[in-house]
mmCIF file of C-alpha atoms in Angstrom:
data_model
loop_
_atom_site.group_PDB
_atom_site.id
_atom_site.type_symbol
_atom_site.label_atom_id
_atom_site.label_comp_id
_atom_site.label_asym_id
_atom_site.label_seq_id
_atom_site.Cartn_x
_atom_site.Cartn_y
_atom_site.Cartn_z
ATOM 1 C CA UNK A 1 78.069 91.109 -223.614
ATOM 2 C CA UNK A 2 79.915 93.640 -221.490
ATOM 3 C CA UNK A 3 78.827 94.460 -217.983
ATOM 4 C CA UNK A 4 80.222 96.749 -215.293
ATOM 5 C CA UNK A 5 79.772 96.496 -211.549
ATOM 6 C CA UNK A 6 80.308 99.724 -209.599
ATOM 7 C CA UNK A 7 82.195 99.371 -206.317
ATOM 8 C CA UNK A 8 81.459 101.866 -203.551
ATOM 9 C CA UNK A 9 83.244 101.951 -200.210
ATOM 10 C CA UNK A 10 81.175 99.471 -198.220
ATOM 11 C CA UNK A 11 79.798 97.471 -201.152
ATOM 12 C CA UNK A 12 79.890 93.798 -200.209
ATOM 13 C CA UNK A 13 78.053 91.981 -202.989
ATOM 14 C CA UNK A 14 80.216 93.377 -205.787
ATOM 15 C CA UNK A 15 82.404 90.250 -206.009
ATOM 16 C CA UNK A 16 79.403 87.901 -205.834
ATOM 17 C CA UNK A 17 77.850 89.829 -208.700
ATOM 18 C CA UNK A 18 81.123 89.636 -210.658
ATOM 19 C CA UNK A 19 81.204 85.839 -210.168
ATOM 20 C CA UNK A 20 77.569 85.497 -211.208
ATOM 21 C CA UNK A 21 77.879 87.658 -214.325
ATOM 22 C CA UNK A 22 81.028 85.842 -215.479
ATOM 23 C CA UNK A 23 79.529 82.434 -214.775
ATOM 24 C CA UNK A 24 76.757 83.142 -217.255
ATOM 25 C CA UNK A 25 78.995 84.608 -219.947
ATOM 26 C CA UNK A 26 79.203 88.362 -219.344
ATOM 27 C CA UNK A 27 82.563 90.039 -219.777
ATOM 28 C CA UNK A 28 82.480 91.963 -216.536
ATOM 29 C CA UNK A 29 84.568 94.883 -215.366
ATOM 30 C CA UNK A 30 84.729 96.334 -211.869
ATOM 31 C CA UNK A 31 84.471 100.131 -211.764
ATOM 32 C CA UNK A 32 85.584 102.248 -208.811
ATOM 33 C CA UNK A 33 83.089 104.885 -207.602
ATOM 34 C CA UNK A 34 85.674 107.647 -207.879
ATOM 35 C CA UNK A 35 86.134 107.140 -211.638
ATOM 36 C CA UNK A 36 84.487 109.512 -214.067
ATOM 37 C CA UNK A 37 83.949 107.240 -217.006
ATOM 38 C CA UNK A 38 82.231 103.928 -217.527
ATOM 39 C CA UNK A 39 83.814 101.284 -219.735
ATOM 40 C CA UNK A 40 81.734 100.296 -222.773
ATOM 41 C CA UNK A 41 78.880 98.339 -221.220
ATOM 42 C CA UNK A 42 75.609 96.670 -222.131
ATOM 43 C CA UNK A 43 74.660 96.434 -218.470
ATOM 44 C CA UNK A 44 75.611 98.446 -215.383
ATOM 45 C CA UNK A 45 75.086 96.876 -211.976
ATOM 46 C CA UNK A 46 74.919 98.718 -208.662
ATOM 47 C CA UNK A 47 75.605 95.934 -206.165
ATOM 48 C CA UNK A 48 74.361 95.250 -202.658
ATOM 49 C CA UNK A 49 76.153 96.252 -199.497
ATOM 50 C CA UNK A 50 76.426 99.172 -197.163
ATOM 51 C CA UNK A 51 77.854 101.954 -199.305
ATOM 52 C CA UNK A 52 79.373 104.657 -197.102
ATOM 53 C CA UNK A 53 78.255 102.726 -194.032
ATOM 54 C CA UNK A 54 74.615 103.610 -194.774
ATOM 55 C CA UNK A 55 75.380 107.071 -193.390
ATOM 56 C CA UNK A 56 72.648 109.709 -193.588
ATOM 57 C CA UNK A 57 70.225 107.414 -195.480
ATOM 58 C CA UNK A 58 71.012 104.148 -197.261
ATOM 59 C CA UNK A 59 72.384 104.941 -200.704
ATOM 60 C CA UNK A 60 72.244 108.721 -200.291
ATOM 61 C CA UNK A 61 76.007 109.367 -200.322
ATOM 62 C CA UNK A 62 76.675 106.830 -203.091
ATOM 63 C CA UNK A 63 73.924 108.574 -205.033
ATOM 64 C CA UNK A 64 76.162 111.672 -205.202
ATOM 65 C CA UNK A 65 79.459 109.900 -205.948
ATOM 66 C CA UNK A 66 81.618 110.803 -208.936
ATOM 67 C CA UNK A 67 80.671 107.865 -211.182
ATOM 68 C CA UNK A 68 76.930 108.360 -210.656
ATOM 69 C CA UNK A 69 76.501 111.085 -213.277
ATOM 70 C CA UNK A 70 77.841 108.658 -215.908
ATOM 71 C CA UNK A 71 75.414 106.000 -214.665
ATOM 72 C CA UNK A 72 72.529 108.491 -214.872
ATOM 73 C CA UNK A 73 73.563 109.513 -218.419
ATOM 74 C CA UNK A 74 73.878 105.832 -219.414
ATOM 75 C CA UNK A 75 70.418 105.087 -217.981
ATOM 76 C CA UNK A 76 68.824 108.139 -219.583
ATOM 77 C CA UNK A 77 70.190 107.123 -222.976
ATOM 78 C CA UNK A 78 68.393 103.776 -222.617
ATOM 79 C CA UNK A 79 71.230 101.668 -221.182
ATOM 80 C CA UNK A 80 70.333 98.755 -218.934
ATOM 81 C CA UNK A 81 70.911 99.409 -215.220
ATOM 82 C CA UNK A 82 70.325 96.840 -212.475
ATOM 83 C CA UNK A 83 70.395 97.812 -208.788
ATOM 84 C CA UNK A 84 70.268 95.031 -206.213
ATOM 85 C CA UNK A 85 69.534 95.767 -202.541
ATOM 86 C CA UNK A 86 71.777 98.749 -201.692
ATOM 87 C CA UNK A 87 71.906 99.299 -205.469
ATOM 88 C CA UNK A 88 68.101 99.686 -205.440
ATOM 89 C CA UNK A 89 68.407 102.166 -202.562
ATOM 90 C CA UNK A 90 71.006 104.128 -204.552
ATOM 91 C CA UNK A 91 68.731 104.210 -207.616
ATOM 92 C CA UNK A 92 65.882 105.711 -205.594
ATOM 93 C CA UNK A 93 68.259 108.260 -204.042
ATOM 94 C CA UNK A 94 69.438 109.394 -207.492
ATOM 95 C CA UNK A 95 65.818 109.802 -208.580
ATOM 96 C CA UNK A 96 66.202 107.243 -211.388
ATOM 97 C CA UNK A 97 63.563 105.172 -209.618
ATOM 98 C CA UNK A 98 60.580 106.434 -207.666
ATOM 99 C CA UNK A 99 59.981 106.029 -203.951
ATOM 100 C CA UNK A 100 62.273 105.136 -201.089
ATOM 101 C CA UNK A 101 63.399 102.094 -199.113
ATOM 102 C CA UNK A 102 62.543 102.611 -195.462
ATOM 103 C CA UNK A 103 63.586 100.657 -192.420
ATOM 104 C CA UNK A 104 61.924 97.236 -192.189
ATOM 105 C CA UNK A 105 58.616 97.409 -190.378
ATOM 106 C CA UNK A 106 59.745 95.004 -187.632
ATOM 107 C CA UNK A 107 63.063 96.899 -187.115
ATOM 108 C CA UNK A 108 65.013 93.704 -187.713
ATOM 109 C CA UNK A 109 67.722 92.878 -190.198
ATOM 110 C CA UNK A 110 66.184 90.170 -192.360
ATOM 111 C CA UNK A 111 68.359 87.493 -193.937
ATOM 112 C CA UNK A 112 66.434 84.633 -195.532
ATOM 113 C CA UNK A 113 65.127 83.080 -198.713
ATOM 114 C CA UNK A 114 61.861 84.451 -200.040
ATOM 115 C CA UNK A 115 59.735 84.036 -203.162
ATOM 116 C CA UNK A 116 58.958 86.742 -205.672
ATOM 117 C CA UNK A 117 56.426 86.806 -208.456
ATOM 118 C CA UNK A 118 57.552 88.478 -211.654
ATOM 119 C CA UNK A 119 54.863 90.993 -212.525
ATOM 120 C CA UNK A 120 56.015 92.290 -215.885
ATOM 121 C CA UNK A 121 58.091 90.341 -218.384
ATOM 122 C CA UNK A 122 57.806 92.745 -221.301
ATOM 123 C CA UNK A 123 61.322 94.070 -220.783
ATOM 124 C CA UNK A 124 64.949 93.043 -221.250
ATOM 125 C CA UNK A 125 65.272 91.790 -217.691
ATOM 126 C CA UNK A 126 62.503 89.208 -217.646
ATOM 127 C CA UNK A 127 61.406 88.658 -221.257
ATOM 128 C CA UNK A 128 61.085 84.925 -222.057
ATOM 129 C CA UNK A 129 61.849 83.890 -218.490
ATOM 130 C CA UNK A 130 60.495 80.369 -218.073
ATOM 131 C CA UNK A 131 59.452 80.730 -214.432
ATOM 132 C CA UNK A 132 57.331 83.463 -212.905
ATOM 133 C CA UNK A 133 57.870 82.624 -209.237
ATOM 134 C CA UNK A 134 61.530 82.733 -208.202
ATOM 135 C CA UNK A 135 63.124 81.756 -204.905
ATOM 136 C CA UNK A 136 65.715 84.409 -204.115
ATOM 137 C CA UNK A 137 67.553 85.671 -201.067
ATOM 138 C CA UNK A 138 67.098 88.897 -199.126
ATOM 139 C CA UNK A 139 69.481 90.433 -196.587
ATOM 140 C CA UNK A 140 68.555 93.956 -195.568
ATOM 141 C CA UNK A 141 67.563 96.349 -192.840
ATOM 142 C CA UNK A 142 65.956 98.938 -195.137
ATOM 143 C CA UNK A 143 63.871 97.122 -197.721
ATOM 144 C CA UNK A 144 60.462 98.463 -196.858
ATOM 145 C CA UNK A 145 59.480 100.064 -200.161
ATOM 146 C CA UNK A 146 57.375 103.183 -199.821
ATOM 147 C CA UNK A 147 56.040 105.774 -202.251
ATOM 148 C CA UNK A 148 53.210 108.276 -202.332
ATOM 149 C CA UNK A 149 49.743 107.212 -203.448
ATOM 150 C CA UNK A 150 50.133 109.155 -206.705
ATOM 151 C CA UNK A 151 53.470 107.479 -207.385
ATOM 152 C CA UNK A 152 52.002 104.054 -206.630
ATOM 153 C CA UNK A 153 49.168 104.715 -209.039
ATOM 154 C CA UNK A 154 51.561 105.743 -211.786
ATOM 155 C CA UNK A 155 53.788 102.701 -211.089
ATOM 156 C CA UNK A 156 50.734 100.471 -211.448
ATOM 157 C CA UNK A 157 49.324 102.299 -214.468
ATOM 158 C CA UNK A 158 52.640 102.109 -216.339
ATOM 159 C CA UNK A 159 53.249 98.494 -215.333
ATOM 160 C CA UNK A 160 56.442 99.485 -213.488
ATOM 161 C CA UNK A 161 56.170 97.016 -210.635
ATOM 162 C CA UNK A 162 58.752 94.357 -211.454
ATOM 163 C CA UNK A 163 58.159 91.828 -208.691
ATOM 164 C CA UNK A 164 56.052 91.203 -205.599
ATOM 165 C CA UNK A 165 56.908 89.161 -202.505
ATOM 166 C CA UNK A 166 54.727 86.058 -202.570
ATOM 167 C CA UNK A 167 54.501 82.532 -201.181
ATOM 168 C CA UNK A 168 55.897 79.450 -202.933
ATOM 169 C CA UNK A 169 52.673 79.144 -204.933
ATOM 170 C CA UNK A 170 52.952 82.696 -206.207
ATOM 171 C CA UNK A 171 50.158 84.097 -204.045
ATOM 172 C CA UNK A 172 50.837 87.692 -203.032
ATOM 173 C CA UNK A 173 49.681 87.862 -199.435
ATOM 174 C CA UNK A 174 50.444 89.789 -196.253
ATOM 175 C CA UNK A 175 52.169 86.763 -194.692
ATOM 176 C CA UNK A 176 54.754 86.685 -197.487
ATOM 177 C CA UNK A 177 55.676 90.339 -197.051
ATOM 178 C CA UNK A 178 58.984 90.229 -195.160
ATOM 179 C CA UNK A 179 59.574 93.913 -194.523
ATOM 180 C CA UNK A 180 56.301 95.837 -194.730
ATOM 181 C CA UNK A 181 56.829 97.017 -198.308
ATOM 182 C CA UNK A 182 53.796 98.785 -199.739
ATOM 183 C CA UNK A 183 51.704 96.265 -201.749
ATOM 184 C CA UNK A 184 54.439 93.584 -201.267
ATOM 185 C CA UNK A 185 56.663 95.390 -203.776
ATOM 186 C CA UNK A 186 60.086 93.725 -204.091
ATOM 187 C CA UNK A 187 61.303 95.563 -207.192
ATOM 188 C CA UNK A 188 60.336 98.282 -209.659
ATOM 189 C CA UNK A 189 61.277 99.627 -213.081
ATOM 190 C CA UNK A 190 61.580 103.129 -214.404
ATOM 191 C CA UNK A 191 58.991 104.157 -216.969
ATOM 192 C CA UNK A 192 61.007 102.863 -219.938
ATOM 193 C CA UNK A 193 61.830 99.565 -218.154
ATOM 194 C CA UNK A 194 65.569 99.837 -218.762
ATOM 195 C CA UNK A 195 66.283 100.363 -215.060
ATOM 196 C CA UNK A 196 65.428 97.675 -212.519
ATOM 197 C CA UNK A 197 65.854 97.994 -208.771
ATOM 198 C CA UNK A 198 65.044 95.107 -206.467
ATOM 199 C CA UNK A 199 65.833 94.053 -202.923
ATOM 200 C CA UNK A 200 66.275 90.284 -203.536
ATOM 201 C CA UNK A 201 69.723 89.022 -204.570
ATOM 202 C CA UNK A 202 69.724 86.791 -207.661
ATOM 203 C CA UNK A 203 73.537 86.559 -207.450
ATOM 204 C CA UNK A 204 73.199 84.579 -204.230
ATOM 205 C CA UNK A 205 71.144 81.884 -205.947
ATOM 206 C CA UNK A 206 73.405 80.570 -208.674
ATOM 207 C CA UNK A 207 74.689 77.346 -207.176
ATOM 208 C CA UNK A 208 72.535 74.355 -206.317
ATOM 209 C CA UNK A 209 74.912 73.085 -203.664
ATOM 210 C CA UNK A 210 75.115 76.445 -201.863
ATOM 211 C CA UNK A 211 71.652 77.876 -202.209
ATOM 212 C CA UNK A 212 69.362 77.443 -205.158
ATOM 213 C CA UNK A 213 69.388 78.098 -208.843
ATOM 214 C CA UNK A 214 66.589 80.559 -209.493
ATOM 215 C CA UNK A 215 69.197 83.308 -209.754
ATOM 216 C CA UNK A 216 70.802 81.315 -212.568
ATOM 217 C CA UNK A 217 67.514 81.431 -214.461
ATOM 218 C CA UNK A 218 67.518 85.216 -214.130
ATOM 219 C CA UNK A 219 71.108 85.705 -215.356
ATOM 220 C CA UNK A 220 70.912 83.131 -218.178
ATOM 221 C CA UNK A 221 67.739 84.718 -219.438
ATOM 222 C CA UNK A 222 69.126 88.245 -219.133
ATOM 223 C CA UNK A 223 72.179 87.335 -221.211
ATOM 224 C CA UNK A 224 69.971 85.711 -223.843
ATOM 225 C CA UNK A 225 67.822 88.858 -224.033
ATOM 226 C CA UNK A 226 70.861 91.062 -224.547
ATOM 227 C CA UNK A 227 72.393 89.002 -227.350
ATOM 228 C CA UNK B 1 78.028 131.194 -189.332
ATOM 229 C CA UNK B 2 76.220 128.179 -187.928
ATOM 230 C CA UNK B 3 72.940 126.939 -189.290
ATOM 231 C CA UNK B 4 70.908 124.250 -187.589
ATOM 232 C CA UNK B 5 68.673 121.841 -189.419
ATOM 233 C CA UNK B 6 66.140 119.326 -188.190
ATOM 234 C CA UNK B 7 64.967 116.564 -190.514
ATOM 235 C CA UNK B 8 61.844 114.660 -189.522
ATOM 236 C CA UNK B 9 59.679 112.015 -191.116
ATOM 237 C CA UNK B 10 56.534 113.423 -192.675
ATOM 238 C CA UNK B 11 53.407 112.838 -190.653
ATOM 239 C CA UNK B 12 51.777 109.591 -191.670
ATOM 240 C CA UNK B 13 55.078 107.949 -192.593
ATOM 241 C CA UNK B 14 55.755 104.894 -190.483
ATOM 242 C CA UNK B 15 58.515 105.405 -187.895
ATOM 243 C CA UNK B 16 59.297 101.981 -186.408
ATOM 244 C CA UNK B 17 62.185 103.317 -184.290
ATOM 245 C CA UNK B 18 59.999 106.039 -182.785
ATOM 246 C CA UNK B 19 57.323 103.428 -182.090
ATOM 247 C CA UNK B 20 59.859 101.152 -180.341
ATOM 248 C CA UNK B 21 61.073 104.067 -178.220
ATOM 249 C CA UNK B 22 57.500 104.960 -177.278
ATOM 250 C CA UNK B 23 56.726 101.371 -176.285
ATOM 251 C CA UNK B 24 59.941 101.161 -174.248
ATOM 252 C CA UNK B 25 59.091 104.401 -172.454
ATOM 253 C CA UNK B 26 55.614 103.075 -171.694
ATOM 254 C CA UNK B 27 57.210 99.886 -170.357
ATOM 255 C CA UNK B 28 59.539 101.982 -168.150
ATOM 256 C CA UNK B 29 56.553 103.541 -166.502
ATOM 257 C CA UNK B 30 56.146 106.681 -168.617
ATOM 258 C CA UNK B 31 52.547 105.757 -169.300
ATOM 259 C CA UNK B 32 51.715 109.272 -170.499
ATOM 260 C CA UNK B 33 53.940 109.022 -173.630
ATOM 261 C CA UNK B 34 51.507 108.712 -176.521
ATOM 262 C CA UNK B 35 53.863 108.939 -179.486
ATOM 263 C CA UNK B 36 57.563 109.398 -180.301
ATOM 264 C CA UNK B 37 58.815 110.464 -183.732
ATOM 265 C CA UNK B 38 62.557 110.226 -184.280
ATOM 266 C CA UNK B 39 64.427 112.747 -186.421
ATOM 267 C CA UNK B 40 67.915 113.993 -187.313
ATOM 268 C CA UNK B 41 69.701 117.159 -186.253
ATOM 269 C CA UNK B 42 72.509 118.845 -188.239
ATOM 270 C CA UNK B 43 74.792 121.597 -187.056
ATOM 271 C CA UNK B 44 76.299 123.180 -190.180
ATOM 272 C CA UNK B 45 79.160 125.639 -190.077
ATOM 273 C CA UNK B 46 78.940 127.586 -193.316
ATOM 274 C CA UNK B 47 81.452 130.146 -194.553
ATOM 275 C CA UNK B 48 78.940 132.954 -195.082
ATOM 276 C CA UNK B 49 78.322 136.092 -193.067
ATOM 277 C CA UNK B 50 74.972 137.019 -194.595
ATOM 278 C CA UNK B 51 72.299 135.060 -192.746
ATOM 279 C CA UNK B 52 69.889 135.114 -195.657
ATOM 280 C CA UNK B 53 72.495 133.729 -198.059
ATOM 281 C CA UNK B 54 73.566 131.057 -195.582
ATOM 282 C CA UNK B 55 70.010 129.902 -195.111
ATOM 283 C CA UNK B 56 69.407 129.789 -198.871
ATOM 284 C CA UNK B 57 72.494 127.598 -199.268
ATOM 285 C CA UNK B 58 71.388 125.313 -196.479
ATOM 286 C CA UNK B 59 67.922 125.050 -197.979
ATOM 287 C CA UNK B 60 69.485 123.800 -201.212
ATOM 288 C CA UNK B 61 71.694 121.403 -199.206
ATOM 289 C CA UNK B 62 68.606 120.016 -197.477
ATOM 290 C CA UNK B 63 66.742 119.497 -200.737
ATOM 291 C CA UNK B 64 69.704 117.909 -202.503
ATOM 292 C CA UNK B 65 71.135 115.721 -199.762
ATOM 293 C CA UNK B 66 70.056 115.995 -196.138
ATOM 294 C CA UNK B 67 66.366 115.230 -196.598
ATOM 295 C CA UNK B 68 64.628 112.761 -198.869
ATOM 296 C CA UNK B 69 61.484 114.698 -199.559
ATOM 297 C CA UNK B 70 59.491 111.608 -200.444
ATOM 298 C CA UNK B 71 59.300 110.811 -196.724
ATOM 299 C CA UNK B 72 61.049 113.626 -194.859
ATOM 300 C CA UNK B 73 60.511 117.319 -194.059
ATOM 301 C CA UNK B 74 63.277 119.679 -193.012
ATOM 302 C CA UNK B 75 63.275 122.750 -190.866
ATOM 303 C CA UNK B 76 66.065 125.330 -190.700
ATOM 304 C CA UNK B 77 66.206 126.717 -187.156
#
């Protein structure tokens, strides 16, 4: 399976994502933001980081970069797009995903392990995943997901909420919400479920000795679903 | 000509920075400060002599880049 990771000026999880994708068997290519064309890909990843120094709003400048039109075309033709952290912010800024990531409610940069509960596994990203509560890592200043009431209703009605912040038992409660995100939302899909944006970093959880392995479960399963 | 734009959070949208500023001001003794909302100001020099045309351009610029209309309003001043 071929994947591509887009590098923006200020991306800092692009290499981690490259390592993770290759570890689980993807043939990954790195694509510079100033290119016009994407290589043949089964998966496009917008990585975490601080594209363009988070100027104006997180992800807003990257959302207008040269490569983005190709990513939008790829996504609109049904291609699989994954945005992690800053990648999620970029996806909302392009309009591919609804809502916006606001500054964390406590105005602090949060860097810690959290748990998420997978809410919908009828899609390529989570189908057949053998665990529904994953321990992943978050590192962000703007992860407080917000959308209008109408948008929230349509996200819920169309089963577009991908994952909620929860405790280790999978209970979705206020205490497990790290950043003030509306309804504990950690990640969402587009309507067709071929685009996933989420704040937690699975690529940081692929090595037992460094962190944990719940990210491995995500990538292994994703590759299996694409084969 | 120059066009000035102010982008603010829509009312009802949480503004943690504004809240922190308000609390700091209260702590400094400005007890009468009830609320602070933080926004952004842009000074745009646009190569256009017709004011109407310039403002139309800037309106498009605001909608496409400067403001995220899910949470922000903009005002051309």
